[in-house]
């Protein structure tokens, strides 16, 4: 068997018994709030995962028993030109912490590409990189992760699986109903001077090339504060969107380096760069246990006419990318919407 | 002055990261563990000045670990803050409030945690 230099990392996590709904609406912008988040919030459906890229598509996950209901709700609000698909029997696989290191994120993607798995979604949280997979592929995916990562808490995949509580018992333990009038967030952290990269790749087969690009970015001291990947509906196409910054703020523009690396590893791809953008990271609103959190956020930004360029809700946090000149207004809006300390940007 | 060592044990990696950032910003040295067993191992390696412990975790939950630490003469003086989702904000979980109250932690803070409250609680226990 091929030997790899394993990266030491804190841990991994599997959230089983999910269902994944993918929606695509290439002709309609600003529909995330009214057509996706609002109806799900009204129906009190908890989301365990949500990703969005502006003007194009979303992937969301719910508990398995609410997947059909989520699909039905989205259908009633769907753009006639759009598409919707339900994938039952999914699970979320996460490794953490990535510390925004491209090599950790890249190794996670490389490991999935080598398993191989069908990727239904990919997203970063402030600490974790997560993927949505079919439950049936979790075991081989975890086995492969152990070839690329060293997890101090578990000596082997067998040890990891034997330590997992039965899914039902685990769900009973973690599902809770919060009753706050204003949703509490641990911390809202803005990050300015980012680039947002977007690209369409023909199939997940070349994700390994993207993983290699990320690892080279790591060697240059870049960080990846945000990443989402959303598969196309009825095709093998993928949309990848990620932000980059230097580990130390300031310094020369790194856009040309990133573009060069992407072209080296993905010669067929034409990456688009939007700059400057800003990220806002809402740590720990526990959106997965509290229906309506994503709706509160999206509705507040919509009301303030702030355009959401990309969004990821995974693990317990929400990360969003907006245009830099809208950062100050977004901070005020989010400070009014959530009970949280806000760190100055 | 040597910095105080705070250990955070929680299976939510985003929470661990957030609390670590908050405490590091205050000059604390921070250790991280992601379930009760890992937390136990981390305590064996280095005794924390304060332990922040989540209740709901796989393998060994926070109540179990707290009880074990408080019944061991080598660890019973470690101040423990239990982060619990069994407070007023969260009435429906499989953990009972009574079970929590029977555990001799120094402080209980309901989730979602207020950052300032948590830092104040740590400072109070040092």
Short mmCIF file of C-alpha atoms in Angstrom, two decimals:
data_model
loop_
_atom_site.label_atom_id
_atom_site.label_comp_id
_atom_site.label_asym_id
_atom_site.label_seq_id
_atom_site.Cartn_x
_atom_site.Cartn_y
_atom_site.Cartn_z
CA UNK A 1 0.00 0.00 0.00
CA UNK A 2 1.16 3.52 -0.78
CA UNK A 3 2.54 5.32 2.25
CA UNK A 4 1.68 8.94 2.96
CA UNK A 5 3.09 11.46 5.35
CA UNK A 6 0.14 11.81 7.65
CA UNK A 7 -0.96 15.19 8.97
CA UNK A 8 -1.64 15.26 12.68
CA UNK A 9 -5.08 16.77 13.29
CA UNK A 10 -7.46 17.11 16.23
CA UNK A 11 -10.29 14.83 15.23
CA UNK A 12 -12.99 13.69 12.88
CA UNK A 13 -16.72 13.50 13.14
CA UNK A 14 -19.54 11.75 11.32
CA UNK A 15 -23.14 12.96 11.50
CA UNK A 16 -25.34 10.17 10.16
CA UNK A 17 -28.99 9.89 9.21
CA UNK A 18 -29.30 12.90 6.98
CA UNK A 19 -30.94 13.81 3.71
CA UNK A 20 -29.52 16.22 1.18
CA UNK A 21 -31.47 18.57 -1.08
CA UNK A 22 -29.73 20.30 -3.95
CA UNK A 23 -31.36 23.19 -5.75
CA UNK A 24 -30.25 25.14 -8.76
CA UNK A 25 -31.83 28.24 -10.21
CA UNK A 26 -29.57 29.86 -12.74
CA UNK A 27 -32.05 32.54 -13.81
CA UNK A 28 -33.21 33.85 -10.44
CA UNK A 29 -31.03 35.79 -8.03
CA UNK A 30 -31.85 36.72 -4.43
CA UNK A 31 -34.01 33.65 -3.93
CA UNK A 32 -32.06 32.05 -1.07
CA UNK A 33 -34.14 33.91 1.52
CA UNK A 34 -37.69 33.79 0.17
CA UNK A 35 -37.50 30.49 -1.72
CA UNK A 36 -35.25 28.40 0.49
CA UNK A 37 -34.57 29.66 4.02
CA UNK A 38 -37.94 31.26 4.79
CA UNK A 39 -40.18 28.26 3.98
CA UNK A 40 -37.88 25.89 5.85
CA UNK A 41 -37.85 28.18 8.87
CA UNK A 42 -41.65 28.49 8.86
CA UNK A 43 -41.90 24.69 8.79
CA UNK A 44 -39.41 24.51 11.70
CA UNK A 45 -37.03 22.31 9.76
CA UNK A 46 -33.52 22.23 11.18
CA UNK A 47 -30.66 22.41 8.72
CA UNK A 48 -27.47 20.53 9.50
CA UNK A 49 -25.68 21.90 6.44
CA UNK A 50 -26.30 24.70 3.97
CA UNK A 51 -24.14 26.07 1.19
CA UNK A 52 -24.97 28.72 -1.35
CA UNK A 53 -23.26 30.56 -4.17
CA UNK A 54 -24.89 33.71 -5.48
CA UNK A 55 -27.33 33.43 -8.30
CA UNK A 56 -26.87 29.79 -8.88
CA UNK A 57 -27.41 27.03 -6.40
CA UNK A 58 -27.74 25.65 -2.90
CA UNK A 59 -27.11 22.37 -1.14
CA UNK A 60 -28.75 21.75 2.21
CA UNK A 61 -29.03 18.85 4.59
CA UNK A 62 -31.71 18.00 7.10
CA UNK A 63 -32.42 15.04 9.32
CA UNK A 64 -33.45 12.06 7.19
CA UNK A 65 -37.09 12.20 8.30
CA UNK A 66 -37.51 15.80 7.11
CA UNK A 67 -35.80 15.49 3.73
CA UNK A 68 -39.03 14.84 1.81
CA UNK A 69 -40.78 17.74 3.54
CA UNK A 70 -37.89 20.07 2.75
CA UNK A 71 -37.98 19.05 -0.91
CA UNK A 72 -41.75 19.57 -1.10
CA UNK A 73 -41.46 23.04 0.42
CA UNK A 74 -38.69 24.07 -1.93
CA UNK A 75 -40.72 22.78 -4.88
CA UNK A 76 -43.58 25.11 -4.04
CA UNK A 77 -41.22 28.09 -4.22
CA UNK A 78 -39.02 26.85 -7.04
CA UNK A 79 -38.09 28.82 -10.11
CA UNK A 80 -39.62 26.99 -13.11
CA UNK A 81 -36.25 27.08 -14.86
CA UNK A 82 -34.47 25.61 -11.87
CA UNK A 83 -33.90 22.07 -10.66
CA UNK A 84 -34.31 20.28 -7.37
CA UNK A 85 -33.12 16.89 -6.21
CA UNK A 86 -33.32 14.92 -2.98
CA UNK A 87 -30.61 12.49 -1.97
CA UNK A 88 -31.69 10.44 1.05
CA UNK A 89 -29.29 8.46 3.21
CA UNK A 90 -26.50 10.99 3.49
CA UNK A 91 -23.98 11.73 6.20
CA UNK A 92 -21.69 14.62 7.00
CA UNK A 93 -18.00 13.83 7.46
CA UNK A 94 -15.73 16.41 9.06
CA UNK A 95 -12.09 16.73 10.09
CA UNK A 96 -10.85 19.48 12.38
CA UNK A 97 -9.25 21.84 13.08
CA UNK A 98 -8.03 22.95 9.66
CA UNK A 99 -6.63 26.24 10.99
CA UNK A 100 -7.37 27.67 7.51
CA UNK A 101 -4.37 25.68 6.24
CA UNK A 102 -4.80 24.86 2.54
CA UNK A 103 -2.77 21.67 2.97
CA UNK A 104 -5.27 20.28 5.50
CA UNK A 105 -8.25 21.15 3.32
CA UNK A 106 -6.41 19.84 0.26
CA UNK A 107 -5.51 16.58 1.97
CA UNK A 108 -9.14 16.07 3.00
CA UNK A 109 -10.27 16.57 -0.61
CA UNK A 110 -7.47 14.35 -1.94
CA UNK A 111 -8.48 11.63 0.48
CA UNK A 112 -12.12 11.77 -0.66
CA UNK A 113 -11.05 11.76 -4.30
CA UNK A 114 -8.98 8.64 -3.71
CA UNK A 115 -11.70 6.76 -1.80
CA UNK A 116 -13.56 7.48 -4.20
CA UNK A 117 -16.90 8.99 -3.20
CA UNK A 118 -19.70 10.96 -4.81
CA UNK A 119 -19.53 14.35 -3.20
CA UNK A 120 -22.93 15.93 -2.55
CA UNK A 121 -21.46 19.02 -0.91
CA UNK A 122 -18.31 20.41 0.61
CA UNK A 123 -17.96 23.32 3.01
CA UNK A 124 -15.64 24.82 5.55
CA UNK A 125 -16.56 26.11 8.97
CA UNK A 126 -14.15 28.25 11.01
CA UNK A 127 -12.60 25.09 12.39
CA UNK A 128 -13.65 22.15 10.23
CA UNK A 129 -13.80 21.01 6.64
CA UNK A 130 -16.89 18.93 5.96
CA UNK A 131 -18.28 16.84 3.13
CA UNK A 132 -21.72 15.42 2.45
CA UNK A 133 -21.53 11.80 1.29
CA UNK A 134 -23.81 8.83 0.96
CA UNK A 135 -23.92 7.04 4.29
CA UNK A 136 -22.82 3.87 2.55
CA UNK A 137 -19.50 5.51 1.62
CA UNK A 138 -18.64 6.78 5.08
CA UNK A 139 -16.72 3.67 6.10
CA UNK A 140 -14.31 3.63 3.13
CA UNK A 141 -13.97 7.42 3.34
CA UNK A 142 -12.98 7.27 7.01
CA UNK A 143 -10.58 4.40 6.32
CA UNK A 144 -8.92 6.51 3.65
CA UNK A 145 -8.76 9.55 5.96
CA UNK A 146 -6.72 7.49 8.41
CA UNK A 147 -4.14 6.98 5.67
CA UNK A 148 -3.73 10.73 5.25
CA UNK A 149 -4.30 12.05 8.77
CA UNK A 150 -3.17 11.03 12.23
CA UNK A 151 -5.94 11.47 14.81
CA UNK A 152 -4.55 11.35 18.36
CA UNK A 153 -7.89 10.19 19.80
CA UNK A 154 -8.19 7.12 17.58
CA UNK A 155 -5.54 4.63 16.55
CA UNK A 156 -7.55 3.15 13.68
CA UNK A 157 -10.82 3.46 11.76
CA UNK A 158 -12.12 0.47 13.73
CA UNK A 159 -11.45 2.27 16.99
CA UNK A 160 -13.21 5.36 15.67
CA UNK A 161 -16.31 3.44 14.57
CA UNK A 162 -16.51 1.40 17.75
CA UNK A 163 -16.52 4.65 19.74
CA UNK A 164 -19.49 6.09 17.86
CA UNK A 165 -22.77 6.04 19.69
CA UNK A 166 -25.63 4.47 17.74
CA UNK A 167 -27.02 7.29 15.57
CA UNK A 168 -30.45 7.32 17.12
CA UNK A 169 -29.11 7.54 20.64
CA UNK A 170 -26.74 10.30 19.56
CA UNK A 171 -29.51 12.29 17.92
CA UNK A 172 -31.65 12.03 21.02
CA UNK A 173 -28.77 13.44 22.97
CA UNK A 174 -27.99 16.38 20.78
CA UNK A 175 -31.35 17.50 19.42
CA UNK A 176 -32.49 20.35 21.56
CA UNK A 177 -35.02 23.12 21.28
CA UNK A 178 -33.66 26.55 22.00
CA UNK A 179 -36.09 29.23 23.04
CA UNK A 180 -34.16 32.47 22.87
CA UNK A 181 -35.88 35.59 21.64
CA UNK A 182 -32.65 36.78 20.06
CA UNK A 183 -30.32 34.11 18.74
CA UNK A 184 -27.04 34.04 20.59
CA UNK A 185 -23.74 33.69 18.74
CA UNK A 186 -20.43 33.09 20.45
CA UNK A 187 -18.52 35.50 18.32
CA UNK A 188 -18.90 37.39 15.04
CA UNK A 189 -15.52 37.81 13.39
CA UNK A 190 -15.08 39.85 10.22
CA UNK A 191 -12.13 39.36 7.92
CA UNK A 192 -11.43 41.88 5.19
CA UNK A 193 -9.08 41.97 2.21
CA UNK A 194 -9.95 38.55 0.87
CA UNK A 195 -10.21 37.31 -2.68
CA UNK A 196 -13.14 35.15 -3.70
CA UNK A 197 -12.38 32.62 -6.39
CA UNK A 198 -15.05 30.86 -8.36
CA UNK A 199 -14.74 28.15 -10.93
CA UNK A 200 -16.76 25.52 -12.61
CA UNK A 201 -15.15 22.13 -12.97
CA UNK A 202 -16.40 19.49 -15.33
CA UNK A 203 -16.48 16.66 -12.83
CA UNK A 204 -15.36 15.63 -9.38
CA UNK A 205 -12.62 13.60 -11.07
CA UNK A 206 -10.43 16.68 -11.14
CA UNK A 207 -10.95 17.53 -7.48
CA UNK A 208 -7.63 15.78 -6.88
CA UNK A 209 -6.02 18.49 -9.02
CA UNK A 210 -7.70 21.15 -6.92
CA UNK A 211 -6.42 19.41 -3.79
CA UNK A 212 -2.88 19.54 -5.19
CA UNK A 213 -3.35 23.26 -5.93
CA UNK A 214 -4.42 23.87 -2.34
CA UNK A 215 -1.34 22.11 -1.04
CA UNK A 216 0.89 24.32 -3.16
CA UNK A 217 -0.96 27.39 -1.85
CA UNK A 218 -0.11 26.19 1.65
CA UNK A 219 3.59 26.21 0.76
CA UNK A 220 3.25 29.89 -0.17
CA UNK A 221 1.83 30.77 3.23
CA UNK A 222 -1.70 31.43 2.00
CA UNK A 223 -4.75 30.69 4.10
CA UNK A 224 -8.22 29.55 3.04
CA UNK A 225 -10.79 31.09 5.37
CA UNK A 226 -13.74 29.89 3.26
CA UNK A 227 -14.54 27.13 0.82
CA UNK A 228 -17.68 25.57 -0.64
CA UNK A 229 -18.23 23.13 -3.49
CA UNK A 230 -21.66 22.41 -4.92
CA UNK A 231 -22.39 19.74 -7.49
CA UNK A 232 -24.54 20.44 -10.51
CA UNK A 233 -27.92 18.83 -10.98
CA UNK A 234 -28.17 16.28 -13.73
CA UNK A 235 -24.54 16.76 -14.68
CA UNK A 236 -21.12 16.02 -13.24
CA UNK A 237 -20.25 19.70 -13.08
CA UNK A 238 -19.11 21.28 -9.81
CA UNK A 239 -18.99 24.88 -8.70
CA UNK A 240 -16.06 25.62 -6.42
CA UNK A 241 -15.83 28.85 -4.53
CA UNK A 242 -13.14 29.73 -2.01
CA UNK A 243 -11.45 32.72 -0.52
CA UNK A 244 -7.76 33.31 -0.06
CA UNK A 245 -5.66 35.63 2.04
CA UNK A 246 -2.13 35.88 3.25
CA UNK A 247 -1.37 34.44 6.65
CA UNK A 248 0.03 37.80 7.61
CA UNK A 249 -2.23 40.67 6.46
CA UNK A 250 -0.76 43.08 3.95
CA UNK A 251 2.09 42.33 1.59
CA UNK A 252 1.98 41.95 -2.15
CA UNK A 253 -1.08 40.96 -4.07
CA UNK A 254 -1.19 37.17 -4.25
CA UNK A 255 -3.89 36.88 -6.92
CA UNK A 256 -1.47 36.13 -9.72
CA UNK A 257 0.18 33.39 -7.67
CA UNK A 258 -3.17 31.74 -6.96
CA UNK A 259 -4.15 31.97 -10.60
CA UNK A 260 -0.82 30.45 -11.67
CA UNK A 261 -1.20 27.57 -9.22
CA UNK A 262 -4.75 26.86 -10.31
CA UNK A 263 -3.72 26.86 -13.97
CA UNK A 264 -0.80 24.54 -13.25
CA UNK A 265 -2.99 21.96 -11.58
CA UNK A 266 -6.24 22.57 -13.44
CA UNK A 267 -5.20 23.67 -16.93
CA UNK A 268 -8.71 23.40 -18.36
CA UNK A 269 -10.23 25.71 -15.76
CA UNK A 270 -10.76 29.44 -16.03
CA UNK A 271 -10.96 30.71 -12.46
CA UNK A 272 -12.77 33.98 -11.75
CA UNK A 273 -11.51 36.28 -9.04
CA UNK A 274 -13.62 38.80 -7.17
CA UNK A 275 -11.68 41.25 -5.04
CA UNK A 276 -11.76 42.74 -2.51
CA UNK A 277 -14.32 40.77 -0.57
CA UNK A 278 -14.83 40.26 3.14
CA UNK A 279 -15.79 37.27 5.20
CA UNK A 280 -17.99 37.28 8.28
CA UNK A 281 -17.76 34.27 10.53
CA UNK A 282 -20.54 33.65 13.02
CA UNK A 283 -19.10 31.19 15.49
CA UNK A 284 -21.54 28.84 17.08
CA UNK A 285 -25.07 29.95 16.40
CA UNK A 286 -25.83 26.21 16.50
CA UNK A 287 -27.95 26.63 13.40
CA UNK A 288 -28.29 22.85 13.13
CA UNK A 289 -30.33 22.63 16.34
CA UNK A 290 -32.23 25.86 15.83
CA UNK A 291 -34.43 26.16 12.81
CA UNK A 292 -34.58 29.60 11.29
CA UNK A 293 -31.07 30.82 12.09
CA UNK A 294 -29.97 30.86 8.46
CA UNK A 295 -33.26 32.56 7.60
CA UNK A 296 -32.68 35.28 10.21
CA UNK A 297 -29.26 35.96 8.74
CA UNK A 298 -30.29 35.93 5.08
CA UNK A 299 -33.43 38.00 5.71
CA UNK A 300 -31.45 40.63 7.64
CA UNK A 301 -28.91 40.95 4.84
CA UNK A 302 -31.65 41.03 2.19
CA UNK A 303 -33.44 43.79 4.04
CA UNK A 304 -30.25 45.83 4.12
CA UNK A 305 -29.69 45.14 0.40
CA UNK A 306 -26.41 43.42 1.13
CA UNK A 307 -25.59 40.80 -1.48
CA UNK A 308 -24.48 37.46 -0.22
CA UNK A 309 -21.79 36.15 -2.56
CA UNK A 310 -21.34 32.79 -0.89
CA UNK A 311 -22.43 31.09 2.31
CA UNK A 312 -21.61 27.99 4.28
CA UNK A 313 -23.40 26.73 7.37
CA UNK A 314 -21.70 23.65 8.73
CA UNK A 315 -20.71 22.16 12.10
CA UNK A 316 -22.11 24.91 14.34
CA UNK A 317 -21.04 28.07 12.53
CA UNK A 318 -22.00 30.25 9.60
CA UNK A 319 -19.46 31.76 7.21
CA UNK A 320 -20.44 34.28 4.59
CA UNK A 321 -18.68 36.26 1.92
CA UNK A 322 -19.82 39.73 0.86
CA UNK A 323 -18.34 42.64 -1.06
CA UNK A 324 -15.84 44.49 1.07
CA UNK A 325 -17.57 47.87 0.86
CA UNK A 326 -20.65 46.28 2.48
CA UNK A 327 -18.76 44.92 5.48
CA UNK A 328 -19.46 47.76 7.91
CA UNK A 329 -23.18 47.75 7.16
CA UNK A 330 -23.32 43.97 7.44
CA UNK A 331 -21.62 44.05 10.83
CA UNK A 332 -24.20 46.51 12.12
CA UNK A 333 -27.08 44.44 10.74
CA UNK A 334 -25.77 41.19 12.16
CA UNK A 335 -25.01 42.84 15.49
CA UNK A 336 -28.67 43.89 15.61
CA UNK A 337 -29.93 40.48 14.53
CA UNK A 338 -27.90 38.25 16.83
CA UNK A 339 -26.82 38.60 20.42
CA UNK A 340 -23.09 38.45 20.07
CA UNK A 341 -19.88 40.25 20.73
CA UNK A 342 -18.60 41.68 17.43
CA UNK A 343 -14.88 41.96 16.90
CA UNK A 344 -13.69 45.05 15.06
CA UNK A 345 -12.51 44.24 11.52
CA UNK B 1 4.31 35.46 35.03
CA UNK B 2 3.66 32.03 33.57
CA UNK B 3 0.32 31.89 31.81
CA UNK B 4 -2.47 29.77 33.22
CA UNK B 5 -3.40 26.65 31.32
CA UNK B 6 -7.05 26.17 30.41
CA UNK B 7 -8.26 22.91 28.88
CA UNK B 8 -11.40 22.90 26.72
CA UNK B 9 -13.17 19.60 26.10
CA UNK B 10 -16.06 19.75 23.64
CA UNK B 11 -17.07 17.71 20.61
CA UNK B 12 -18.07 20.86 18.72
CA UNK B 13 -14.82 21.91 17.01
CA UNK B 14 -16.15 25.39 16.22
CA UNK B 15 -16.87 25.99 19.89
CA UNK B 16 -13.43 24.73 20.92
CA UNK B 17 -11.84 27.06 18.37
CA UNK B 18 -13.91 30.04 19.47
CA UNK B 19 -13.33 29.58 23.18
CA UNK B 20 -9.62 28.99 22.55
CA UNK B 21 -9.40 32.26 20.62
CA UNK B 22 -11.22 34.13 23.38
CA UNK B 23 -8.94 32.78 26.08
CA UNK B 24 -5.73 33.11 24.09
CA UNK B 25 -6.64 36.75 23.49
CA UNK B 26 -6.68 37.12 27.29
CA UNK B 27 -3.19 35.62 27.55
CA UNK B 28 -4.11 32.09 28.61
CA UNK B 29 -2.46 28.97 27.30
CA UNK B 30 -5.16 26.71 25.90
CA UNK B 31 -5.37 22.95 25.38
CA UNK B 32 -8.05 21.31 23.24
CA UNK B 33 -9.73 17.92 23.34
CA UNK B 34 -12.76 16.72 21.44
CA UNK B 35 -14.41 14.12 23.68
CA UNK B 36 -14.32 12.87 27.26
CA UNK B 37 -11.67 10.22 26.65
CA UNK B 38 -9.36 12.67 24.90
CA UNK B 39 -10.00 15.13 27.70
CA UNK B 40 -9.01 12.54 30.28
CA UNK B 41 -5.78 11.81 28.40
CA UNK B 42 -5.00 15.52 28.12
CA UNK B 43 -5.45 15.98 31.88
CA UNK B 44 -3.05 13.09 32.57
CA UNK B 45 -0.43 14.82 30.43
CA UNK B 46 -0.90 18.26 31.97
CA UNK B 47 -3.07 19.35 34.85
CA UNK B 48 -5.18 22.34 33.77
CA UNK B 49 -5.71 25.35 36.00
CA UNK B 50 -9.33 25.39 34.81
CA UNK B 51 -11.23 22.76 32.85
CA UNK B 52 -14.06 23.79 30.53
CA UNK B 53 -16.14 20.72 29.90
CA UNK B 54 -19.07 20.14 27.59
CA UNK B 55 -21.81 17.83 28.84
CA UNK B 56 -23.00 16.14 25.66
CA UNK B 57 -20.09 14.29 24.09
CA UNK B 58 -19.54 10.85 22.58
CA UNK B 59 -17.50 8.14 24.33
CA UNK B 60 -17.54 9.78 27.75
CA UNK B 61 -19.88 12.64 28.52
CA UNK B 62 -19.01 15.66 30.62
CA UNK B 63 -20.94 14.52 33.68
CA UNK B 64 -19.09 11.20 33.75
CA UNK B 65 -15.69 12.83 33.37
CA UNK B 66 -16.52 15.48 35.95
CA UNK B 67 -17.60 12.85 38.49
CA UNK B 68 -14.43 10.83 37.90
CA UNK B 69 -12.17 13.86 38.28
CA UNK B 70 -13.92 14.98 41.45
CA UNK B 71 -13.62 11.54 43.01
CA UNK B 72 -9.89 11.28 42.32
CA UNK B 73 -7.59 12.88 44.90
CA UNK B 74 -5.11 13.91 42.19
CA UNK B 75 -7.66 15.79 40.15
CA UNK B 76 -10.46 16.75 42.53
CA UNK B 77 -9.21 20.30 42.96
CA UNK B 78 -9.24 21.16 39.27
CA UNK B 79 -11.93 23.84 38.87
CA UNK B 80 -14.48 22.71 36.32
CA UNK B 81 -16.92 24.77 34.30
CA UNK B 82 -19.63 22.60 32.75
CA UNK B 83 -21.07 23.88 29.50
CA UNK B 84 -24.55 22.54 29.47
CA UNK B 85 -27.42 22.67 27.05
CA UNK B 86 -29.66 21.73 29.94
CA UNK B 87 -30.28 25.25 31.10
CA UNK B 88 -33.39 27.32 30.77
CA UNK B 89 -32.76 27.89 27.07
CA UNK B 90 -32.93 24.21 26.26
CA UNK B 91 -35.71 22.33 27.98
CA UNK B 92 -35.70 19.13 25.94
CA UNK B 93 -32.64 16.96 25.97
CA UNK B 94 -32.05 13.47 27.24
CA UNK B 95 -29.88 14.85 30.04
CA UNK B 96 -31.76 15.88 33.13
CA UNK B 97 -31.02 19.06 34.97
CA UNK B 98 -31.03 17.07 38.21
CA UNK B 99 -28.21 14.90 36.96
CA UNK B 100 -26.19 18.00 36.30
CA UNK B 101 -26.89 19.46 39.69
CA UNK B 102 -25.66 16.28 41.35
CA UNK B 103 -22.25 16.81 39.76
CA UNK B 104 -19.84 18.90 41.77
CA UNK B 105 -18.64 21.29 39.11
CA UNK B 106 -17.58 24.78 40.18
CA UNK B 107 -19.78 26.45 37.59
CA UNK B 108 -22.50 25.65 35.08
CA UNK B 109 -22.93 27.82 32.00
CA UNK B 110 -25.78 27.17 29.58
CA UNK B 111 -25.13 26.96 25.86
CA UNK B 112 -24.97 28.95 23.71
CA UNK B 113 -22.22 30.47 25.77
CA UNK B 114 -21.87 34.17 26.27
CA UNK B 115 -18.20 34.88 25.59
CA UNK B 116 -17.79 37.44 28.34
CA UNK B 117 -19.54 35.20 30.86
CA UNK B 118 -17.20 32.34 30.11
CA UNK B 119 -14.05 34.43 30.41
CA UNK B 120 -15.37 35.93 33.67
CA UNK B 121 -16.07 32.45 35.01
CA UNK B 122 -12.52 31.32 34.18
CA UNK B 123 -11.01 34.39 35.85
CA UNK B 124 -13.17 33.84 38.91
CA UNK B 125 -11.87 30.31 39.34
CA UNK B 126 -8.16 31.09 39.04
#
